[in-house]
Amino acid sequence: MDKTSYAEVAVPLHVFQTFTYRLTPEQTGHAEVGARLVVPLGRSVVTGYIVNLLDDLNADLVETDIKDAKELLDETPVCGPEILQLARWVADYYACPIGEVIKAALPPGMSPKRKSAQIIQPKLRRFVRLQQAPDSAEQKLTEAQRRVLDTLAASGPMLLQALLKTANVGASTVSSLQKKALVDIYVEAIRRDPLAENLGIYDVEHNLTAGQAKVLAQIEEQMNTGEYSAFLLHGVTGSGKTEVYMRAMNNALSLGRSAMMLVPEIALTPVFSRRLRARFGDQVAIFHSSLQRGERFDEWTRVRNGDARVVIGTRSAVFAPVKNLGLIVVDEEHESSYRQQESPYYNARDVAIVRAQKESATVVLGSATPSLESFHNARKGKYHFVRLPERIGARPMAEAKIVDMRNVFARHGKPRVFSDELLEAIRETRERGEQSIILLNRRGYSSFILCRSCGETVQCPNCDVTLTYHRSERVIVCHYCNHREAVPRVCPSCSKKYIYYVGEGTEQLEEMLKLLFPALRVARIDRDTTARRKVFEQSLVDFSAGRIDTLVGTQMLAKGHDFPNVTLVGVVSVDAGLALPDFRSAERTFQLITQVAGRAGRGDRPGRVLIQTYHPYHYSLRHACAQDYEGFFDEELRYRQNHSYPPFVALASLLIHGPDLGRVRSDSLELRKQLDLVNQDRRCRILGPAPAPLSRLKGEHRFQILIKSRSRKHLREVADAALKAVADGGANLRSINLEIDPVSIM
Ligand code: ADP
Ligand code: ZN
């Protein structure tokens, strides 16, 4: 094949256009759609993806403008036809560049921006095996050489390093044997296995309860048809959803298909992935952002080769290259961590539904607190609706009680972190040899520094937020941009010395508890400790084994974990979450309380939950305490309808950001003007521009425009046309983020 051909390439950048390159005859013979191609772009070189192959140039292109491609990286495309098709859907639906989507779909490190950057490769190691039996040559062998041969004879092929150690010889001994053709040294990829370490976790396969069996039968019935089907499984916390998921996954395998389970970032406990490994063995591959790049690459490769047929993972695992997909489970489907918070802004739950449709698979969305959208869809009949209304073993739901902090304040004349009631409960729980979880809803609520004299707080110089005090390092830190500074001695605003700390972080809660109860074994889990994965895993394992009495932490403690000895959950404050300027704040608070209540009383002893708040009559707290999902749903749905929020309208947000306030403001106004022009018939409602709730972030000013419409089609037409108009007018589209279906409008 010596004819020149061309490749249309998407690049892994926030660029909507694709580029055409000339392929060499050699490349032409091997290039396939979905393979990576190193190409020049402007003054740099990037790793792009072939999205189309062309024999002739498109009419609008001129041969002399076309650059040569550099290097074809794959003979087998990294992005097969199913994944490419899914990526195209994501790019189209969420209005983001296909190159960015493909990049997000691949393990990190496979699309370096510069060619010089390290590309992730298999990890190769040297192995040694016996080549021929030593007969006549035997006499001439040294002691050491003989030890090598004996070792190999006993244990078969070995890693060179291990052989040297076991036989207690140097490398020269082995190479001398290689020269005699007695052994063979060869190179092979070894697997980097994230679950290699044995933490002593086993799996018990339960006999299904009648309720579980009924739900499973309904799922299997649909799965066995081989057609697309979707389920919403509303099962209260502790109702045994996980066992149903695992059985359903097993059913997919026995149909000769593969299965995938998505979990939110925070719920992917080391305990759970190891249980899956125990049940499904080496067929399980795990996709999780805290794995090392090499581990992720190897897991991905095992899936692509068909060696692993069960995938468990977070958001991006929805793009795993599994073959013949039969089932996708989306656990805790309401979780906002399924939404990627940067471009491409996709929601893995929604992508899972589309993938299941495209591949004729079954999708099961499960939650104790389904998102409003999913429950609404189930009510409308878009999903099969199945329920597990009771806990396993008819265990009662934990009893939830609100502690009215206004009374605590009145009694003590000043705010208190812990009410006497909660402290007493922690003490009693410990005395009974049971465990407790203390949760701080820290989003927007953490310890900061306030001057009593002028009332100023210490703000991040780059972001519109207060800095958080970290006692262990004696610094104040911005949780958005990681700006850090030493704790000031005097107020930066008025120079007086009346600085004091307000609010409390998890660190402070931990210290207070240690001070009040010296014998209490307390550990803390939050974003600071989870950055260190090993510490995080260890704490959960220790808590599970009863070596810790009380676990203090943020939202991430609320979900998924199953610790049977936990009988008390205390929520130190929920109010900050309720006050967030976001239409989902009531829904989120309801979910948080219900989920956290679900952590208590999962074993034989009943659990209780204490929720400290200054808003004891808020409807989301009332319904959460009553464990009344449908009551909450009805009330919340009315609110959404009255205020025209999803699911009654499609919503898009446009975030205009940049370092220069004047420019950001004028660009925002211009965008609004263009939106109005294309929205002549007023089929969309446009709000703003207004400063975004986080009006400054990482040194940039931020304005927001919201678009609502009953018609998703109109919404997109208006947004696309206005963006095109401002781009034609010279605006930089990189400073405008369009988000379709935003999960939060912060
Ligand atoms: P959920 O995910 O619905 O909150 P889990 O799946 O964690 O609930 O199940 C709660 C507990 O019940 C777990 O300890 C689990 O091992 C146990 N369990 C699940 N199914 C059964 C069963 N059929 N019989 C006995 N125990 C079960
Ligand atoms: Zn900052």
Short mmCIF file of C-alpha atoms in Angstrom, two decimals, residues 106-575:
data_model
loop_
_atom_site.label_atom_id
_atom_site.label_comp_id
_atom_site.label_asym_id
_atom_site.label_seq_id
_atom_site.Cartn_x
_atom_site.Cartn_y
_atom_site.Cartn_z
CA LEU A 106 -8.04 6.02 28.93
CA PRO A 107 -5.83 5.33 31.93
CA PRO A 108 -3.87 8.44 32.91
CA GLY A 109 -0.47 8.84 31.36
CA MET A 110 -1.40 7.45 27.95
CA SER A 111 -1.80 10.79 26.21
CA PRO A 112 1.19 12.92 27.13
CA LYS A 113 1.03 16.47 25.81
CA ARG A 114 4.63 16.32 24.77
CA LYS A 115 6.21 13.37 23.14
CA SER A 116 9.15 13.48 25.49
CA ALA A 117 6.87 12.86 28.42
CA GLN A 118 6.84 9.34 29.77
CA ILE A 119 4.24 7.06 28.27
CA ILE A 120 2.99 4.37 30.60
CA GLN A 121 4.28 0.99 29.57
CA PRO A 122 4.00 -2.54 30.80
CA LYS A 123 6.42 -3.23 33.61
CA LEU A 124 9.04 -5.60 32.25
CA ARG A 125 11.17 -7.86 34.38
CA ARG A 126 13.83 -10.46 33.70
CA PHE A 127 12.96 -14.08 34.35
CA VAL A 128 15.10 -17.21 34.28
CA ARG A 129 14.14 -20.73 33.26
CA LEU A 130 15.99 -24.02 32.76
CA GLN A 131 16.90 -24.61 29.20
CA GLN A 132 18.51 -28.02 29.03
CA ALA A 133 19.31 -30.66 31.54
CA PRO A 134 22.96 -30.53 32.62
CA ASP A 135 24.38 -33.94 31.75
CA SER A 136 27.99 -34.21 30.51
CA ALA A 137 28.73 -30.62 31.47
CA GLU A 138 27.75 -31.37 35.06
CA GLN A 139 31.25 -31.93 36.38
CA LYS A 140 32.41 -28.49 35.40
CA LEU A 141 29.76 -26.65 37.38
CA THR A 142 30.61 -24.63 40.47
CA GLU A 143 28.72 -24.94 43.73
CA ALA A 144 26.92 -21.69 43.06
CA GLN A 145 25.95 -22.67 39.54
CA ARG A 146 24.56 -25.93 40.80
CA ARG A 147 22.48 -24.11 43.41
CA VAL A 148 20.92 -22.03 40.66
CA LEU A 149 19.99 -25.12 38.64
CA ASP A 150 18.57 -26.87 41.67
CA THR A 151 16.49 -23.87 42.61
CA LEU A 152 15.06 -23.61 39.12
CA ALA A 153 14.41 -27.32 38.95
CA ALA A 154 12.46 -27.09 42.20
CA SER A 155 10.39 -24.01 41.53
CA GLY A 156 10.17 -23.52 37.78
CA PRO A 157 10.80 -20.19 36.02
CA MET A 158 11.64 -17.38 38.45
CA LEU A 159 12.17 -13.67 38.55
CA LEU A 160 15.89 -13.12 38.18
CA GLN A 161 15.99 -11.04 41.35
CA ALA A 162 14.20 -13.70 43.34
CA LEU A 163 16.46 -16.41 41.97
CA LEU A 164 19.61 -14.55 42.99
CA LYS A 165 18.27 -14.20 46.48
CA THR A 166 16.98 -17.74 46.89
CA ALA A 167 20.09 -19.39 45.45
CA ASN A 168 22.31 -16.82 47.15
CA VAL A 169 24.41 -16.14 44.07
CA GLY A 170 25.52 -13.14 42.06
CA ALA A 171 24.25 -12.20 38.62
CA SER A 172 27.46 -13.40 36.96
CA THR A 173 26.71 -16.96 38.01
CA VAL A 174 23.45 -16.90 36.13
CA SER A 175 24.93 -15.32 33.04
CA SER A 176 27.68 -17.93 32.95
CA LEU A 177 24.97 -20.58 32.94
CA GLN A 178 23.25 -18.72 30.17
CA LYS A 179 26.48 -18.86 28.11
CA LYS A 180 26.54 -22.60 28.59
CA ALA A 181 22.94 -22.60 27.28
CA LEU A 182 21.78 -24.25 30.49
CA VAL A 183 19.40 -21.49 31.43
CA ASP A 184 17.48 -18.92 29.48
CA ILE A 185 17.00 -15.33 30.60
CA TYR A 186 13.92 -13.70 29.09
CA VAL A 187 11.87 -10.58 29.58
CA GLU A 188 8.20 -10.57 30.44
CA ALA A 189 5.62 -8.08 31.70
CA ILE A 190 4.69 -8.50 35.32
CA ARG A 191 1.35 -7.44 36.63
CA ARG A 192 1.12 -4.54 39.03
CA ASP A 193 -1.76 -5.71 41.15
CA PRO A 194 -3.38 -3.09 43.39
CA LEU A 195 -4.92 -5.82 45.54
CA ALA A 196 -1.78 -7.89 45.88
CA GLU A 197 -1.41 -7.16 49.56
CA ASN A 198 -3.47 -9.52 51.65
CA LEU A 199 -5.37 -7.59 54.29
CA GLY A 200 -7.13 -10.65 55.61
CA ILE A 201 -10.54 -9.84 54.18
CA TYR A 202 -12.81 -12.64 53.12
CA ASP A 203 -16.16 -12.88 51.49
CA VAL A 204 -19.24 -14.67 52.70
CA GLU A 205 -21.86 -15.57 50.17
CA HIS A 206 -25.22 -15.19 51.89
CA ASN A 207 -28.39 -17.12 51.21
CA LEU A 208 -30.67 -14.52 49.75
CA THR A 209 -33.61 -13.25 51.74
CA ALA A 210 -36.99 -13.46 50.05
CA GLY A 211 -36.81 -9.76 49.27
CA GLN A 212 -33.38 -10.01 47.69
CA ALA A 213 -34.36 -13.08 45.71
CA LYS A 214 -37.39 -11.33 44.28
CA VAL A 215 -35.39 -8.28 43.19
CA LEU A 216 -32.65 -10.45 41.70
CA ALA A 217 -35.16 -12.54 39.78
CA GLN A 218 -36.62 -9.43 38.18
CA ILE A 219 -33.19 -8.18 37.17
CA GLU A 220 -32.13 -11.55 35.81
CA GLU A 221 -35.32 -11.95 33.87
CA GLN A 222 -34.59 -8.75 31.96
CA MET A 223 -30.89 -9.50 31.62
CA ASN A 224 -31.63 -12.90 30.14
CA THR A 225 -33.56 -11.34 27.27
CA GLY A 226 -30.30 -9.86 26.03
CA GLU A 227 -31.99 -6.51 25.49
CA TYR A 228 -31.40 -3.17 27.16
CA SER A 229 -33.17 -2.69 30.46
CA ALA A 230 -32.81 -0.23 33.32
CA PHE A 231 -33.63 -0.60 37.00
CA LEU A 232 -33.78 1.70 39.93
CA LEU A 233 -33.20 -0.28 43.11
CA HIS A 234 -34.37 1.71 46.10
CA GLY A 235 -33.08 -0.22 49.09
CA VAL A 236 -32.78 1.22 52.56
CA THR A 237 -29.32 1.24 54.09
CA GLY A 238 -28.42 -2.24 55.28
CA SER A 239 -31.00 -3.93 53.06
CA GLY A 240 -28.38 -6.07 51.34
CA LYS A 241 -28.10 -4.35 47.98
CA THR A 242 -24.48 -5.42 47.58
CA GLU A 243 -25.35 -9.11 47.63
CA VAL A 244 -27.93 -8.49 44.92
CA TYR A 245 -25.35 -6.65 42.81
CA MET A 246 -22.86 -9.46 43.15
CA ARG A 247 -25.38 -12.12 42.21
CA ALA A 248 -26.50 -10.10 39.23
CA MET A 249 -22.88 -9.71 38.14
CA ASN A 250 -22.49 -13.44 38.45
CA ASN A 251 -25.51 -13.91 36.23
CA ALA A 252 -23.90 -11.71 33.58
CA LEU A 253 -20.78 -13.87 33.72
CA SER A 254 -22.75 -17.06 33.40
CA LEU A 255 -24.43 -15.61 30.31
CA GLY A 256 -20.91 -15.30 28.92
CA ARG A 257 -20.98 -11.54 29.26
CA SER A 258 -19.04 -9.16 31.47
CA ALA A 259 -20.10 -6.94 34.31
CA MET A 260 -19.20 -3.56 35.64
CA MET A 261 -19.87 -1.90 38.96
CA LEU A 262 -19.41 1.80 39.46
CA VAL A 263 -18.96 3.19 42.91
CA PRO A 264 -18.53 6.76 44.10
CA GLU A 265 -14.99 7.82 44.90
CA ILE A 266 -15.56 7.75 48.63
CA ALA A 267 -17.34 4.43 48.80
CA LEU A 268 -14.68 2.39 47.10
CA THR A 269 -13.44 0.96 50.31
CA PRO A 270 -10.44 -1.28 50.35
CA VAL A 271 -12.64 -3.71 52.18
CA PHE A 272 -15.18 -3.90 49.39
CA SER A 273 -12.80 -4.31 46.47
CA ARG A 274 -11.10 -7.12 48.34
CA ARG A 275 -14.41 -8.84 48.93
CA LEU A 276 -15.07 -8.72 45.22
CA ARG A 277 -11.64 -10.16 44.56
CA ALA A 278 -12.39 -12.91 47.03
CA ARG A 279 -15.61 -13.76 45.22
CA PHE A 280 -14.64 -13.32 41.58
CA GLY A 281 -10.91 -13.98 41.83
CA ASP A 282 -8.57 -12.68 39.15
CA GLN A 283 -11.45 -11.81 36.89
CA VAL A 284 -11.84 -8.57 38.83
CA ALA A 285 -10.10 -5.46 37.62
CA ILE A 286 -10.16 -2.34 39.69
CA PHE A 287 -10.16 1.23 38.35
CA HIS A 288 -9.60 3.88 40.94
CA SER A 289 -7.89 7.23 40.92
CA SER A 290 -5.70 6.52 43.91
CA LEU A 291 -4.03 3.58 42.18
CA GLN A 292 -0.61 4.16 40.78
CA ARG A 293 -0.46 4.80 37.07
CA GLY A 294 1.27 1.52 36.37
CA GLU A 295 -1.38 -0.39 38.29
CA ARG A 296 -4.14 1.35 36.38
CA PHE A 297 -2.49 0.63 33.08
CA ASP A 298 -2.16 -3.05 33.92
CA GLU A 299 -5.75 -3.36 35.09
CA TRP A 300 -6.95 -1.63 31.96
CA THR A 301 -4.81 -3.95 29.82
CA ARG A 302 -6.26 -7.01 31.53
CA VAL A 303 -9.76 -5.78 30.75
CA ARG A 304 -8.88 -4.99 27.17
CA ASN A 305 -7.35 -8.42 26.64
CA GLY A 306 -10.41 -10.06 28.10
CA ASP A 307 -8.46 -11.44 31.09
CA ALA A 308 -10.70 -9.54 33.48
CA ARG A 309 -14.45 -9.64 32.97
CA VAL A 310 -15.57 -7.85 36.11
CA VAL A 311 -14.71 -4.21 36.51
CA ILE A 312 -15.19 -2.24 39.66
CA GLY A 313 -14.28 1.38 39.64
CA THR A 314 -15.07 5.00 40.01
CA ARG A 315 -16.41 7.43 37.44
CA SER A 316 -14.03 6.88 34.53
CA ALA A 317 -14.42 3.10 34.75
CA VAL A 318 -17.62 3.54 32.77
CA PHE A 319 -15.31 3.73 29.74
CA ALA A 320 -13.49 0.49 30.58
CA PRO A 321 -12.93 -1.54 27.40
CA VAL A 322 -14.90 -4.57 28.58
CA LYS A 323 -16.12 -6.83 25.86
CA ASN A 324 -19.69 -8.02 25.60
CA LEU A 325 -20.98 -6.00 28.48
CA GLY A 326 -24.03 -7.52 30.13
CA LEU A 327 -24.54 -5.48 33.28
CA ILE A 328 -23.62 -2.13 34.77
CA VAL A 329 -24.36 -1.52 38.43
CA VAL A 330 -24.21 2.07 39.60
CA ASP A 331 -24.05 1.96 43.37
CA GLU A 332 -25.12 5.07 45.31
CA GLU A 333 -26.33 6.47 42.03
CA HIS A 334 -27.24 9.82 43.59
CA GLU A 335 -23.63 10.64 44.43
CA SER A 336 -22.27 13.85 42.99
CA SER A 337 -18.84 12.31 42.58
CA TYR A 338 -20.13 10.60 39.42
CA ARG A 339 -19.98 14.01 37.91
CA GLN A 340 -16.59 15.11 36.65
CA GLN A 341 -15.93 18.62 37.91
CA GLU A 342 -13.84 19.72 34.95
CA SER A 343 -14.17 19.39 31.21
CA PRO A 344 -15.32 16.91 30.01
CA TYR A 345 -18.16 17.41 32.45
CA TYR A 346 -19.87 14.06 32.19
CA ASN A 347 -21.98 12.21 34.69
CA ALA A 348 -20.92 8.57 34.79
CA ARG A 349 -24.38 7.43 35.89
CA ASP A 350 -25.95 8.90 32.79
CA VAL A 351 -23.15 7.63 30.58
CA ALA A 352 -23.74 4.18 32.10
CA ILE A 353 -27.36 4.27 30.98
CA VAL A 354 -26.40 5.26 27.46
CA ARG A 355 -23.68 2.62 27.32
CA ALA A 356 -26.12 -0.04 28.44
CA GLN A 357 -28.54 1.06 25.71
CA LYS A 358 -25.86 0.95 23.04
CA GLU A 359 -24.57 -2.45 24.13
CA SER A 360 -27.94 -4.06 24.95
CA ALA A 361 -27.00 -4.45 28.58
CA THR A 362 -28.87 -4.12 31.83
CA VAL A 363 -28.18 -1.18 34.09
CA VAL A 364 -29.05 -1.15 37.78
CA LEU A 365 -29.01 2.14 39.64
CA GLY A 366 -29.01 1.53 43.36
CA SER A 367 -29.41 3.84 46.32
CA ALA A 368 -31.06 4.30 49.67
CA THR A 369 -31.62 7.90 48.64
CA PRO A 370 -32.13 7.96 44.89
CA SER A 371 -31.51 11.23 43.17
CA LEU A 372 -34.63 13.17 42.46
CA GLU A 373 -34.11 12.68 38.73
CA SER A 374 -33.82 8.91 38.94
CA PHE A 375 -36.81 8.50 41.23
CA HIS A 376 -38.82 10.72 38.94
CA ASN A 377 -37.79 8.56 35.97
CA ALA A 378 -38.78 5.43 37.84
CA ARG A 379 -42.18 6.90 38.66
CA LYS A 380 -42.71 7.79 35.06
CA GLY A 381 -41.91 4.20 34.10
CA LYS A 382 -38.61 4.88 32.37
CA TYR A 383 -36.90 2.48 34.76
CA HIS A 384 -38.14 -0.72 36.33
CA PHE A 385 -38.59 0.11 39.98
CA VAL A 386 -37.54 -2.47 42.57
CA ARG A 387 -37.34 -2.07 46.32
CA LEU A 388 -35.70 -3.51 49.37
CA PRO A 389 -37.68 -1.71 52.04
CA GLU A 390 -36.31 -3.62 55.01
CA ARG A 391 -32.98 -4.20 56.59
CA ILE A 392 -31.42 -7.65 56.60
CA GLY A 393 -32.54 -9.68 59.60
CA ALA A 394 -35.39 -7.22 60.14
CA ARG A 395 -32.96 -4.99 62.00
CA PRO A 396 -34.65 -1.75 62.93
CA MET A 397 -33.51 1.41 61.25
CA ALA A 398 -31.36 3.51 63.52
CA GLU A 399 -33.32 5.94 65.57
CA ALA A 400 -32.45 9.47 64.54
CA LYS A 401 -32.85 12.40 66.84
CA ILE A 402 -32.30 16.10 66.36
CA VAL A 403 -30.38 18.02 68.97
CA ASP A 404 -31.55 21.61 68.93
CA MET A 405 -28.36 23.62 69.27
CA ARG A 406 -30.32 26.80 69.97
CA ASN A 407 -31.18 25.32 73.34
CA VAL A 408 -27.57 24.31 73.93
CA PHE A 409 -26.53 27.84 73.14
CA ALA A 410 -29.16 29.32 75.46
CA ARG A 411 -28.08 27.03 78.28
CA HIS A 412 -24.38 27.80 78.02
CA GLY A 413 -24.54 31.36 76.76
CA LYS A 414 -22.08 30.50 73.99
CA PRO A 415 -21.84 28.12 71.08
CA ARG A 416 -20.65 24.61 71.85
CA VAL A 417 -19.17 22.11 69.44
CA PHE A 418 -20.53 19.06 71.22
CA SER A 419 -23.84 19.03 73.03
CA ASP A 420 -23.83 17.21 76.37
CA GLU A 421 -26.17 14.72 74.82
CA LEU A 422 -23.71 13.75 72.10
CA LEU A 423 -20.79 13.55 74.54
CA GLU A 424 -22.80 11.35 76.85
CA ALA A 425 -23.73 9.10 73.95
CA ILE A 426 -20.09 8.74 72.88
CA ARG A 427 -19.15 7.78 76.41
CA GLU A 428 -21.95 5.23 76.81
CA THR A 429 -21.22 3.67 73.45
CA ARG A 430 -17.60 3.20 74.36
CA GLU A 431 -18.55 1.71 77.72
CA ARG A 432 -20.68 -0.89 76.01
CA GLY A 433 -17.70 -1.79 73.84
CA GLU A 434 -19.38 -0.43 70.73
CA GLN A 435 -18.12 2.02 68.15
CA SER A 436 -19.12 5.48 67.00
CA ILE A 437 -18.69 7.68 63.97
CA ILE A 438 -18.59 11.45 64.35
CA LEU A 439 -19.20 13.34 61.20
CA LEU A 440 -18.51 16.91 60.32
CA ASN A 441 -20.28 18.22 57.26
CA ARG A 442 -17.27 20.27 56.42
CA ARG A 443 -18.15 21.53 53.01
CA GLY A 444 -17.82 25.25 53.55
CA TYR A 445 -17.49 24.68 57.24
CA SER A 446 -14.11 24.40 58.78
CA SER A 447 -12.01 26.21 61.21
CA PHE A 448 -10.89 29.62 60.15
CA ILE A 449 -9.35 32.63 61.79
CA LEU A 450 -11.36 35.63 62.88
CA CYS A 451 -10.25 38.88 64.42
CA ARG A 452 -12.42 39.78 67.40
CA SER A 453 -11.47 43.36 67.01
CA CYS A 454 -12.33 44.15 63.39
CA GLY A 455 -14.30 41.00 62.57
CA GLU A 456 -12.22 40.21 59.50
CA THR A 457 -11.40 36.65 58.50
CA VAL A 458 -8.19 35.66 56.76
CA GLN A 459 -9.01 35.10 53.10
CA CYS A 460 -7.13 33.30 50.38
CA PRO A 461 -5.40 35.86 48.16
CA ASN A 462 -6.52 33.89 45.08
CA CYS A 463 -9.96 32.60 45.97
CA ASP A 464 -13.08 34.00 47.53
CA VAL A 465 -12.91 31.72 50.57
CA THR A 466 -11.51 31.79 54.06
CA LEU A 467 -8.35 29.89 54.77
CA THR A 468 -8.62 26.76 56.88
CA TYR A 469 -6.52 26.31 59.96
CA HIS A 470 -4.50 23.11 60.16
CA ARG A 471 -3.25 22.69 63.63
CA SER A 472 -0.83 19.81 63.04
CA GLU A 473 1.18 21.83 60.55
CA ARG A 474 0.44 25.23 62.11
CA VAL A 475 -0.54 26.71 58.78
CA ILE A 476 -3.63 28.12 57.16
CA VAL A 477 -4.51 26.53 53.84
CA CYS A 478 -6.87 27.28 50.97
CA HIS A 479 -8.86 24.14 50.18
CA TYR A 480 -9.34 25.21 46.60
CA CYS A 481 -5.90 26.29 45.40
CA ASN A 482 -3.70 24.96 48.19
CA HIS A 483 -2.26 28.37 48.97
CA ARG A 484 -0.66 28.09 52.43
CA GLU A 485 0.70 30.55 54.91
CA ALA A 486 1.85 30.60 58.48
CA VAL A 487 -0.73 31.47 61.11
CA PRO A 488 -0.55 35.23 61.56
CA ARG A 489 0.28 36.64 64.99
CA VAL A 490 -1.74 39.76 64.44
CA CYS A 491 -4.79 40.44 62.32
CA PRO A 492 -3.71 41.17 58.75
CA SER A 493 -6.48 43.77 58.48
CA CYS A 494 -6.24 45.79 61.69
CA SER A 495 -2.94 44.60 63.18
CA LYS A 496 -4.50 43.88 66.58
CA LYS A 497 -3.72 40.73 68.46
CA TYR A 498 -7.28 39.46 69.03
CA ILE A 499 -7.13 36.59 66.62
CA TYR A 500 -9.15 33.50 67.39
CA TYR A 501 -10.36 30.33 65.75
CA VAL A 502 -13.93 29.79 64.71
CA GLY A 503 -15.68 26.66 63.63
CA GLU A 504 -13.96 23.37 63.89
CA GLY A 505 -12.21 21.08 61.54
CA THR A 506 -12.04 17.34 61.94
CA GLU A 507 -8.63 17.77 63.47
CA GLN A 508 -10.05 19.85 66.24
CA LEU A 509 -12.89 17.44 66.88
CA GLU A 510 -10.37 14.65 67.19
CA GLU A 511 -8.34 16.62 69.71
CA MET A 512 -11.33 17.65 71.75
CA LEU A 513 -12.46 14.05 72.03
CA LYS A 514 -9.01 12.87 73.05
CA LEU A 515 -8.90 15.54 75.72
CA LEU A 516 -12.35 14.75 77.07
CA PHE A 517 -11.94 10.97 76.93
CA PRO A 518 -8.28 10.05 77.30
CA ALA A 519 -9.01 6.33 77.02
CA LEU A 520 -11.02 6.65 73.81
CA ARG A 521 -9.17 5.39 70.75
CA VAL A 522 -9.92 8.04 68.14
CA ALA A 523 -8.85 8.18 64.50
CA ARG A 524 -9.60 10.72 61.84
CA ILE A 525 -10.37 10.36 58.17
CA ASP A 526 -10.72 13.30 55.84
CA ARG A 527 -9.27 14.68 52.68
CA ASP A 528 -5.95 15.33 54.38
CA THR A 529 -5.52 11.75 55.43
CA THR A 530 -7.04 10.19 52.32
CA ALA A 531 -4.34 11.79 50.23
CA ARG A 532 -2.23 9.15 51.89
CA ARG A 533 -3.99 6.05 50.70
CA LYS A 534 -2.20 3.58 52.94
CA VAL A 535 -3.05 5.49 56.12
CA PHE A 536 -6.65 5.72 55.00
CA GLU A 537 -6.90 2.01 54.23
CA GLN A 538 -5.26 1.14 57.50
CA SER A 539 -7.65 3.29 59.55
CA LEU A 540 -10.67 1.65 57.96
CA VAL A 541 -9.23 -1.80 58.48
CA ASP A 542 -8.35 -0.97 62.11
CA PHE A 543 -11.82 0.40 62.73
CA SER A 544 -13.31 -2.69 61.16
CA ALA A 545 -11.19 -4.87 63.45
CA GLY A 546 -12.25 -2.92 66.54
CA ARG A 547 -8.87 -1.35 67.24
CA ILE A 548 -10.44 2.10 67.07
CA ASP A 549 -13.47 3.23 69.07
CA THR A 550 -14.41 6.42 67.35
CA LEU A 551 -13.83 7.53 63.81
CA VAL A 552 -14.02 11.26 63.13
CA GLY A 553 -14.38 12.42 59.58
CA THR A 554 -16.12 14.26 56.79
CA GLN A 555 -18.88 13.19 54.37
CA MET A 556 -16.79 10.36 53.03
CA LEU A 557 -17.54 8.42 56.21
CA ALA A 558 -21.24 8.60 55.54
CA LYS A 559 -21.54 6.07 52.79
CA GLY A 560 -21.02 2.53 51.80
CA HIS A 561 -19.10 1.32 54.78
CA ASP A 562 -20.41 -1.63 56.68
CA PHE A 563 -19.19 -1.72 60.27
CA PRO A 564 -21.55 -3.91 62.29
CA ASN A 565 -20.32 -2.69 65.68
CA VAL A 566 -21.12 0.96 65.04
CA THR A 567 -24.14 1.90 67.13
CA LEU A 568 -23.76 5.65 67.31
CA VAL A 569 -23.44 8.26 64.62
CA GLY A 570 -23.16 11.89 65.59
CA VAL A 571 -23.41 14.72 63.10
CA VAL A 572 -21.72 17.73 64.61
CA SER A 573 -23.35 20.25 62.34
CA VAL A 574 -25.43 20.01 59.21
CA ASP A 575 -26.28 23.66 58.91
#
